Amino acid sequence: MGLLDELSDSIASTTKEFGKFAQNAGDLTKLQYDKKVKEGELIKLYEKLGKKYYQEHKEEDIEEIKEITAVTLRIKEISEDIMALKGGVACPKCQALVKNGSKYCSACGAKIEDIFEE
Ligand SMILES: [Zn+2]
């Protein structure tokens, strides 16, 4: 076998090895991506289940339930503070900012006075 043939074989072999390497890297990237997607789906399913469970058990004496209720209330308080700093209140129907003195929510059209009377 001549030197050129050997070189040619060596290049072919290297190209084949690189092809395998590139395919493995591609497979790995795809598997890692698929894993991330599935992990994201799992988190969403747990969240969905958690919300459902919370709704069905929110009066029960369970530590996490009480924590969720407390955090939810705190978020509501913070939202009200943000709205107050922006010069309005949260629409009780859709939570959009309703500027002080407005009679209707510009986002959902709810009549603010009616909502406050309810
Ligand atoms: Zn609204």
mmCIF file of N, CA and C and ligand atoms in Angstrom:
data_model
loop_
_atom_site.group_PDB
_atom_site.id
_atom_site.type_symbol
_atom_site.label_atom_id
_atom_site.label_comp_id
_atom_site.label_asym_id
_atom_site.label_seq_id
_atom_site.Cartn_x
_atom_site.Cartn_y
_atom_site.Cartn_z
ATOM 1 N N MET A 1 0.849 -1.195 0.000
ATOM 2 C CA MET A 1 0.000 0.000 0.000
ATOM 3 C C MET A 1 0.885 1.246 0.000
ATOM 4 N N GLY A 2 0.607 2.143 -0.926
ATOM 5 C CA GLY A 2 1.432 3.344 -1.043
ATOM 6 C C GLY A 2 1.104 4.353 0.041
ATOM 7 N N LEU A 3 1.960 5.312 0.161
ATOM 8 C CA LEU A 3 1.776 6.351 1.185
ATOM 9 C C LEU A 3 0.459 7.111 1.007
ATOM 10 N N LEU A 4 0.133 7.420 -0.266
ATOM 11 C CA LEU A 4 -1.114 8.152 -0.541
ATOM 12 C C LEU A 4 -2.346 7.328 -0.167
ATOM 13 N N ASP A 5 -2.243 5.983 -0.448
ATOM 14 C CA ASP A 5 -3.359 5.109 -0.072
ATOM 15 C C ASP A 5 -3.543 5.098 1.439
ATOM 16 N N GLU A 6 -2.397 4.996 2.147
ATOM 17 C CA GLU A 6 -2.467 4.987 3.622
ATOM 18 C C GLU A 6 -3.059 6.279 4.159
ATOM 19 N N LEU A 7 -2.593 7.380 3.555
ATOM 20 C CA LEU A 7 -3.110 8.688 3.978
ATOM 21 C C LEU A 7 -4.612 8.777 3.708
ATOM 22 N N SER A 8 -4.995 8.287 2.530
ATOM 23 C CA SER A 8 -6.402 8.304 2.144
ATOM 24 C C SER A 8 -7.255 7.472 3.113
ATOM 25 N N ASP A 9 -6.739 6.259 3.458
ATOM 26 C CA ASP A 9 -7.449 5.402 4.424
ATOM 27 C C ASP A 9 -7.557 6.089 5.784
ATOM 28 N N SER A 10 -6.449 6.719 6.176
ATOM 29 C CA SER A 10 -6.413 7.374 7.477
ATOM 30 C C SER A 10 -7.444 8.520 7.537
ATOM 31 N N ILE A 11 -7.506 9.269 6.441
ATOM 32 C CA ILE A 11 -8.481 10.374 6.381
ATOM 33 C C ILE A 11 -9.905 9.823 6.414
ATOM 34 N N ALA A 12 -10.133 8.749 5.650
ATOM 35 C CA ALA A 12 -11.468 8.149 5.616
ATOM 36 C C ALA A 12 -11.867 7.660 7.001
ATOM 37 N N SER A 13 -10.907 7.012 7.676
ATOM 38 C CA SER A 13 -11.169 6.478 9.014
ATOM 39 C C SER A 13 -11.449 7.605 10.009
ATOM 40 N N THR A 14 -10.625 8.673 9.912
ATOM 41 C CA THR A 14 -10.818 9.821 10.803
ATOM 42 C C THR A 14 -12.173 10.475 10.557
ATOM 43 N N THR A 15 -12.532 10.602 9.270
ATOM 44 C CA THR A 15 -13.823 11.205 8.914
ATOM 45 C C THR A 15 -14.969 10.372 9.484
ATOM 46 N N LYS A 16 -14.817 9.025 9.392
ATOM 47 C CA LYS A 16 -15.855 8.119 9.901
ATOM 48 C C LYS A 16 -15.970 8.251 11.426
ATOM 49 N N GLU A 17 -14.799 8.297 12.092
ATOM 50 C CA GLU A 17 -14.791 8.456 13.554
ATOM 51 C C GLU A 17 -15.445 9.773 13.961
ATOM 52 N N PHE A 18 -15.092 10.840 13.197
ATOM 53 C CA PHE A 18 -15.671 12.144 13.517
ATOM 54 C C PHE A 18 -17.189 12.119 13.320
ATOM 55 N N GLY A 19 -17.617 11.428 12.242
ATOM 56 C CA GLY A 19 -19.057 11.290 11.989
ATOM 57 C C GLY A 19 -19.762 10.626 13.161
ATOM 58 N N LYS A 20 -19.146 9.549 13.681
ATOM 59 C CA LYS A 20 -19.708 8.846 14.849
ATOM 60 C C LYS A 20 -19.757 9.763 16.062
ATOM 61 N N PHE A 21 -18.626 10.492 16.255
ATOM 62 C CA PHE A 21 -18.541 11.426 17.382
ATOM 63 C C PHE A 21 -19.648 12.486 17.288
ATOM 64 N N ALA A 22 -19.793 13.041 16.055
ATOM 65 C CA ALA A 22 -20.796 14.088 15.846
ATOM 66 C C ALA A 22 -22.205 13.536 16.076
ATOM 67 N N GLN A 23 -22.418 12.283 15.627
ATOM 68 C CA GLN A 23 -23.740 11.691 15.824
ATOM 69 C C GLN A 23 -24.020 11.455 17.309
ATOM 70 N N ASN A 24 -22.986 10.948 18.022
ATOM 71 C CA ASN A 24 -23.145 10.759 19.468
ATOM 72 C C ASN A 24 -23.447 12.076 20.167
ATOM 73 N N ALA A 25 -22.701 13.136 19.760
ATOM 74 C CA ALA A 25 -22.928 14.449 20.364
ATOM 75 C C ALA A 25 -24.349 14.915 20.066
ATOM 76 N N GLY A 26 -24.805 14.659 18.826
ATOM 77 C CA GLY A 26 -26.172 15.023 18.448
ATOM 78 C C GLY A 26 -27.198 14.242 19.249
ATOM 79 N N ASP A 27 -26.951 12.934 19.387
ATOM 80 C CA ASP A 27 -27.865 12.089 20.181
ATOM 81 C C ASP A 27 -27.902 12.566 21.631
ATOM 82 N N LEU A 28 -26.714 12.885 22.163
ATOM 83 C CA LEU A 28 -26.621 13.334 23.553
ATOM 84 C C LEU A 28 -27.399 14.630 23.749
ATOM 85 N N THR A 29 -27.198 15.583 22.826
ATOM 86 C CA THR A 29 -27.909 16.867 22.910
ATOM 87 C C THR A 29 -29.413 16.645 22.853
ATOM 88 N N LYS A 30 -29.839 15.756 21.935
ATOM 89 C CA LYS A 30 -31.271 15.485 21.803
ATOM 90 C C LYS A 30 -31.826 14.839 23.069
ATOM 91 N N LEU A 31 -31.075 13.868 23.618
ATOM 92 C CA LEU A 31 -31.533 13.204 24.849
ATOM 93 C C LEU A 31 -31.587 14.180 26.016
ATOM 94 N N GLN A 32 -30.552 15.049 26.114
ATOM 95 C CA GLN A 32 -30.550 16.036 27.204
ATOM 96 C C GLN A 32 -31.719 17.003 27.046
ATOM 97 N N TYR A 33 -32.016 17.378 25.789
ATOM 98 C CA TYR A 33 -33.141 18.269 25.530
ATOM 99 C C TYR A 33 -34.458 17.576 25.897
ATOM 100 N N ASP A 34 -34.604 16.318 25.437
ATOM 101 C CA ASP A 34 -35.826 15.559 25.748
ATOM 102 C C ASP A 34 -36.010 15.429 27.261
ATOM 103 N N LYS A 35 -34.896 15.200 27.976
ATOM 104 C CA LYS A 35 -34.964 15.062 29.435
ATOM 105 C C LYS A 35 -35.454 16.367 30.063
ATOM 106 N N LYS A 36 -34.904 17.494 29.612
ATOM 107 C CA LYS A 36 -35.333 18.820 30.128
ATOM 108 C C LYS A 36 -36.813 19.051 29.862
ATOM 109 N N VAL A 37 -37.272 18.699 28.656
ATOM 110 C CA VAL A 37 -38.681 18.890 28.301
ATOM 111 C C VAL A 37 -39.565 18.063 29.241
ATOM 112 N N LYS A 38 -39.166 16.792 29.446
ATOM 113 C CA LYS A 38 -39.963 15.911 30.314
ATOM 114 C C LYS A 38 -39.929 16.390 31.758
ATOM 115 N N GLU A 39 -38.766 16.886 32.208
ATOM 116 C CA GLU A 39 -38.680 17.417 33.576
ATOM 117 C C GLU A 39 -39.593 18.626 33.734
ATOM 118 N N GLY A 40 -39.664 19.457 32.672
ATOM 119 C CA GLY A 40 -40.568 20.609 32.690
ATOM 120 C C GLY A 40 -42.017 20.162 32.774
ATOM 121 N N GLU A 41 -42.352 19.113 32.010
ATOM 122 C CA GLU A 41 -43.717 18.576 32.039
ATOM 123 C C GLU A 41 -44.062 18.054 33.432
ATOM 124 N N LEU A 42 -43.083 17.381 34.052
ATOM 125 C CA LEU A 42 -43.304 16.814 35.388
ATOM 126 C C LEU A 42 -43.585 17.918 36.404
ATOM 127 N N ILE A 43 -42.793 19.004 36.337
ATOM 128 C CA ILE A 43 -43.005 20.136 37.251
ATOM 129 C C ILE A 43 -44.408 20.708 37.058
ATOM 130 N N LYS A 44 -44.837 20.849 35.791
ATOM 131 C CA LYS A 44 -46.181 21.387 35.527
ATOM 132 C C LYS A 44 -47.268 20.458 36.054
ATOM 133 N N LEU A 45 -47.044 19.142 35.919
ATOM 134 C CA LEU A 45 -48.033 18.178 36.430
ATOM 135 C C LEU A 45 -48.124 18.244 37.955
ATOM 136 N N TYR A 46 -46.958 18.329 38.621
ATOM 137 C CA TYR A 46 -46.955 18.468 40.085
ATOM 138 C C TYR A 46 -47.674 19.748 40.496
ATOM 139 N N GLU A 47 -47.433 20.828 39.739
ATOM 140 C CA GLU A 47 -48.058 22.110 40.042
ATOM 141 C C GLU A 47 -49.580 22.002 39.909
ATOM 142 N N LYS A 48 -50.018 21.357 38.813
ATOM 143 C CA LYS A 48 -51.445 21.171 38.556
ATOM 144 C C LYS A 48 -52.085 20.337 39.677
ATOM 145 N N LEU A 49 -51.396 19.240 40.012
ATOM 146 C CA LEU A 49 -51.882 18.378 41.089
ATOM 147 C C LEU A 49 -51.907 19.138 42.412
ATOM 148 N N GLY A 50 -50.840 19.913 42.658
ATOM 149 C CA GLY A 50 -50.740 20.695 43.892
ATOM 150 C C GLY A 50 -51.883 21.686 44.016
ATOM 151 N N LYS A 51 -52.206 22.377 42.921
ATOM 152 C CA LYS A 51 -53.299 23.351 42.946
ATOM 153 C C LYS A 51 -54.641 22.663 43.213
ATOM 154 N N LYS A 52 -54.827 21.517 42.542
ATOM 155 C CA LYS A 52 -56.057 20.749 42.725
ATOM 156 C C LYS A 52 -56.175 20.285 44.183
ATOM 157 N N TYR A 53 -55.070 19.753 44.690
ATOM 158 C CA TYR A 53 -55.054 19.267 46.075
ATOM 159 C C TYR A 53 -55.316 20.416 47.037
ATOM 160 N N TYR A 54 -54.666 21.567 46.773
ATOM 161 C CA TYR A 54 -54.839 22.738 47.635
ATOM 162 C C TYR A 54 -56.309 23.149 47.685
ATOM 163 N N GLN A 55 -56.946 23.228 46.484
ATOM 164 C CA GLN A 55 -58.353 23.635 46.429
ATOM 165 C C GLN A 55 -59.249 22.693 47.239
ATOM 166 N N GLU A 56 -58.915 21.411 47.206
ATOM 167 C CA GLU A 56 -59.754 20.420 47.900
ATOM 168 C C GLU A 56 -59.447 20.319 49.391
ATOM 169 N N HIS A 57 -58.284 20.829 49.816
ATOM 170 C CA HIS A 57 -57.861 20.638 51.215
ATOM 171 C C HIS A 57 -57.480 21.934 51.908
ATOM 172 N N LYS A 58 -57.888 23.100 51.341
ATOM 173 C CA LYS A 58 -57.356 24.356 51.880
ATOM 174 C C LYS A 58 -57.814 24.701 53.290
ATOM 175 N N GLU A 59 -58.821 23.978 53.796
ATOM 176 C CA GLU A 59 -59.248 24.240 55.172
ATOM 177 C C GLU A 59 -58.538 23.311 56.161
ATOM 178 N N GLU A 60 -57.774 22.381 55.649
ATOM 179 C CA GLU A 60 -57.169 21.375 56.529
ATOM 180 C C GLU A 60 -55.881 21.860 57.181
ATOM 181 N N ASP A 61 -55.575 21.236 58.297
ATOM 182 C CA ASP A 61 -54.418 21.623 59.100
ATOM 183 C C ASP A 61 -53.154 20.913 58.585
ATOM 184 N N ILE A 62 -52.711 21.338 57.415
ATOM 185 C CA ILE A 62 -51.523 20.756 56.794
ATOM 186 C C ILE A 62 -50.516 21.892 56.626
ATOM 187 N N GLU A 63 -49.280 21.665 57.058
ATOM 188 C CA GLU A 63 -48.274 22.730 57.067
ATOM 189 C C GLU A 63 -48.128 23.435 55.713
ATOM 190 N N GLU A 64 -47.984 22.655 54.629
ATOM 191 C CA GLU A 64 -47.787 23.241 53.299
ATOM 192 C C GLU A 64 -49.014 24.037 52.837
ATOM 193 N N ILE A 65 -50.218 23.541 53.222
ATOM 194 C CA ILE A 65 -51.454 24.246 52.867
ATOM 195 C C ILE A 65 -51.449 25.623 53.522
ATOM 196 N N LYS A 66 -51.066 25.650 54.806
ATOM 197 C CA LYS A 66 -51.045 26.924 55.535
ATOM 198 C C LYS A 66 -49.994 27.857 54.943
ATOM 199 N N GLU A 67 -48.858 27.275 54.540
ATOM 200 C CA GLU A 67 -47.800 28.088 53.920
ATOM 201 C C GLU A 67 -48.278 28.690 52.594
ATOM 202 N N ILE A 68 -48.964 27.877 51.786
ATOM 203 C CA ILE A 68 -49.467 28.367 50.496
ATOM 204 C C ILE A 68 -50.455 29.506 50.722
ATOM 205 N N THR A 69 -51.352 29.321 51.696
ATOM 206 C CA THR A 69 -52.335 30.365 52.002
ATOM 207 C C THR A 69 -51.623 31.650 52.433
ATOM 208 N N ALA A 70 -50.608 31.521 53.300
ATOM 209 C CA ALA A 70 -49.876 32.692 53.791
ATOM 210 C C ALA A 70 -49.132 33.394 52.649
ATOM 211 N N VAL A 71 -48.470 32.623 51.788
ATOM 212 C CA VAL A 71 -47.723 33.212 50.666
ATOM 213 C C VAL A 71 -48.688 33.887 49.693
ATOM 214 N N THR A 72 -49.835 33.249 49.439
ATOM 215 C CA THR A 72 -50.840 33.829 48.538
ATOM 216 C C THR A 72 -51.337 35.176 49.073
ATOM 217 N N LEU A 73 -51.605 35.217 50.384
ATOM 218 C CA LEU A 73 -52.060 36.472 50.993
ATOM 219 C C LEU A 73 -50.979 37.543 50.897
ATOM 220 N N ARG A 74 -49.728 37.137 51.131
ATOM 221 C CA ARG A 74 -48.611 38.097 51.066
ATOM 222 C C ARG A 74 -48.455 38.645 49.648
ATOM 223 N N ILE A 75 -48.610 37.774 48.644
ATOM 224 C CA ILE A 75 -48.525 38.220 47.242
ATOM 225 C C ILE A 75 -49.631 39.242 46.960
ATOM 226 N N LYS A 76 -50.825 38.981 47.504
ATOM 227 C CA LYS A 76 -51.944 39.906 47.311
ATOM 228 C C LYS A 76 -51.618 41.260 47.943
ATOM 229 N N GLU A 77 -51.053 41.230 49.166
ATOM 230 C CA GLU A 77 -50.677 42.487 49.839
ATOM 231 C C GLU A 77 -49.634 43.259 49.023
ATOM 232 N N ILE A 78 -48.611 42.524 48.542
ATOM 233 C CA ILE A 78 -47.548 43.174 47.755
ATOM 234 C C ILE A 78 -48.146 43.773 46.475
ATOM 235 N N SER A 79 -49.054 43.021 45.826
ATOM 236 C CA SER A 79 -49.699 43.521 44.604
ATOM 237 C C SER A 79 -50.456 44.811 44.893
ATOM 238 N N GLU A 80 -51.153 44.838 46.037
ATOM 239 C CA GLU A 80 -51.908 46.047 46.404
ATOM 240 C C GLU A 80 -50.962 47.214 46.641
ATOM 241 N N ASP A 81 -49.799 46.955 47.278
ATOM 242 C CA ASP A 81 -48.807 48.014 47.502
ATOM 243 C C ASP A 81 -48.275 48.536 46.166
ATOM 244 N N ILE A 82 -48.012 47.609 45.225
ATOM 245 C CA ILE A 82 -47.515 48.008 43.896
ATOM 246 C C ILE A 82 -48.555 48.877 43.194
ATOM 247 N N MET A 83 -49.813 48.433 43.241
ATOM 248 C CA MET A 83 -50.897 49.188 42.603
ATOM 249 C C MET A 83 -51.023 50.576 43.234
ATOM 250 N N ALA A 84 -50.902 50.640 44.563
ATOM 251 C CA ALA A 84 -51.014 51.932 45.259
ATOM 252 C C ALA A 84 -49.890 52.865 44.817
ATOM 253 N N LEU A 85 -48.670 52.334 44.677
ATOM 254 C CA LEU A 85 -47.541 53.149 44.218
ATOM 255 C C LEU A 85 -47.761 53.628 42.784
ATOM 256 N N LYS A 86 -48.457 52.820 41.996
ATOM 257 C CA LYS A 86 -48.738 53.205 40.607
ATOM 258 C C LYS A 86 -49.949 54.130 40.522
ATOM 259 N N GLY A 87 -50.587 54.379 41.667
ATOM 260 C CA GLY A 87 -51.713 55.311 41.687
ATOM 261 C C GLY A 87 -53.045 54.688 41.348
ATOM 262 N N GLY A 88 -53.295 53.496 41.829
ATOM 263 C CA GLY A 88 -54.588 52.867 41.566
ATOM 264 C C GLY A 88 -54.825 51.657 42.454
ATOM 265 N N VAL A 89 -55.780 50.846 42.052
ATOM 266 C CA VAL A 89 -56.078 49.604 42.766
ATOM 267 C C VAL A 89 -56.128 48.472 41.737
ATOM 268 N N ALA A 90 -56.033 47.233 42.236
ATOM 269 C CA ALA A 90 -56.153 46.085 41.339
ATOM 270 C C ALA A 90 -57.629 45.850 41.056
ATOM 271 N N CYS A 91 -57.971 45.627 39.789
ATOM 272 C CA CYS A 91 -59.346 45.262 39.458
ATOM 273 C C CYS A 91 -59.638 43.950 40.176
ATOM 274 N N PRO A 92 -60.710 43.908 40.966
ATOM 275 C CA PRO A 92 -61.006 42.674 41.703
ATOM 276 C C PRO A 92 -61.357 41.501 40.792
ATOM 277 N N LYS A 93 -61.719 41.819 39.544
ATOM 278 C CA LYS A 93 -62.111 40.760 38.612
ATOM 279 C C LYS A 93 -60.910 40.204 37.849
ATOM 280 N N CYS A 94 -60.053 41.116 37.300
ATOM 281 C CA CYS A 94 -58.959 40.634 36.446
ATOM 282 C C CYS A 94 -57.565 41.016 36.960
ATOM 283 N N GLN A 95 -57.492 41.742 38.060
ATOM 284 C CA GLN A 95 -56.232 42.153 38.708
ATOM 285 C C GLN A 95 -55.440 43.219 37.949
ATOM 286 N N ALA A 96 -55.986 43.763 36.863
ATOM 287 C CA ALA A 96 -55.278 44.829 36.137
ATOM 288 C C ALA A 96 -55.321 46.110 36.962
ATOM 289 N N LEU A 97 -54.391 47.020 36.676
ATOM 290 C CA LEU A 97 -54.349 48.299 37.386
ATOM 291 C C LEU A 97 -55.527 49.168 36.954
ATOM 292 N N VAL A 98 -56.290 49.628 37.946
ATOM 293 C CA VAL A 98 -57.376 50.573 37.683
ATOM 294 C C VAL A 98 -56.967 51.867 38.372
ATOM 295 N N LYS A 99 -56.747 52.911 37.561
ATOM 296 C CA LYS A 99 -56.296 54.195 38.116
ATOM 297 C C LYS A 99 -57.352 54.755 39.068
ATOM 298 N N ASN A 100 -56.872 55.425 40.115
ATOM 299 C CA ASN A 100 -57.783 56.044 41.082
ATOM 300 C C ASN A 100 -58.787 56.934 40.365
ATOM 301 N N GLY A 101 -60.047 56.829 40.761
ATOM 302 C CA GLY A 101 -61.092 57.655 40.179
ATOM 303 C C GLY A 101 -61.763 57.036 38.963
ATOM 304 N N SER A 102 -61.209 55.930 38.453
ATOM 305 C CA SER A 102 -61.839 55.291 37.290
ATOM 306 C C SER A 102 -63.113 54.575 37.709
ATOM 307 N N LYS A 103 -64.088 54.585 36.830
ATOM 308 C CA LYS A 103 -65.342 53.894 37.142
ATOM 309 C C LYS A 103 -65.375 52.493 36.541
ATOM 310 N N TYR A 104 -64.538 52.293 35.505
ATOM 311 C CA TYR A 104 -64.506 50.987 34.847
ATOM 312 C C TYR A 104 -63.066 50.510 34.722
ATOM 313 N N CYS A 105 -62.866 49.203 34.697
ATOM 314 C CA CYS A 105 -61.551 48.619 34.438
ATOM 315 C C CYS A 105 -61.301 48.707 32.935
ATOM 316 N N SER A 106 -60.160 49.299 32.543
ATOM 317 C CA SER A 106 -59.882 49.443 31.107
ATOM 318 C C SER A 106 -59.474 48.112 30.479
ATOM 319 N N ALA A 107 -59.127 47.135 31.300
ATOM 320 C CA ALA A 107 -58.716 45.831 30.765
ATOM 321 C C ALA A 107 -59.905 44.912 30.516
ATOM 322 N N CYS A 108 -60.807 44.790 31.516
ATOM 323 C CA CYS A 108 -61.906 43.817 31.361
ATOM 324 C C CYS A 108 -63.273 44.489 31.304
ATOM 325 N N GLY A 109 -63.320 45.792 31.566
ATOM 326 C CA GLY A 109 -64.589 46.502 31.468
ATOM 327 C C GLY A 109 -65.481 46.398 32.694
ATOM 328 N N ALA A 110 -65.000 45.732 33.736
ATOM 329 C CA ALA A 110 -65.816 45.593 34.944
ATOM 330 C C ALA A 110 -66.087 46.978 35.533
ATOM 331 N N LYS A 111 -67.319 47.184 36.000
ATOM 332 C CA LYS A 111 -67.654 48.450 36.629
ATOM 333 C C LYS A 111 -67.118 48.403 38.052
ATOM 334 N N ILE A 112 -66.172 49.274 38.364
ATOM 335 C CA ILE A 112 -65.463 49.218 39.639
ATOM 336 C C ILE A 112 -66.389 49.453 40.831
ATOM 337 N N GLU A 113 -67.308 50.434 40.728
ATOM 338 C CA GLU A 113 -68.224 50.703 41.830
ATOM 339 C C GLU A 113 -69.066 49.462 42.158
ATOM 340 N N ASP A 114 -69.559 48.797 41.097
ATOM 341 C CA ASP A 114 -70.371 47.594 41.307
ATOM 342 C C ASP A 114 -69.584 46.539 42.063
ATOM 343 N N ILE A 115 -68.313 46.386 41.663
ATOM 344 C CA ILE A 115 -67.477 45.366 42.288
ATOM 345 C C ILE A 115 -67.273 45.690 43.763
ATOM 346 N N PHE A 116 -67.044 46.984 44.080
ATOM 347 C CA PHE A 116 -66.816 47.360 45.474
ATOM 348 C C PHE A 116 -68.083 47.224 46.310
ATOM 349 N N GLU A 117 -69.270 47.354 45.644
ATOM 350 C CA GLU A 117 -70.526 47.213 46.396
ATOM 351 C C GLU A 117 -70.845 45.772 46.728
ATOM 352 N N GLU A 118 -70.310 44.829 45.926
ATOM 353 C CA GLU A 118 -70.647 43.410 46.112
ATOM 354 C C GLU A 118 -70.140 42.870 47.427
HETATM 355 ZN ZN ZN B 1 -60.570 44.133 35.174
#
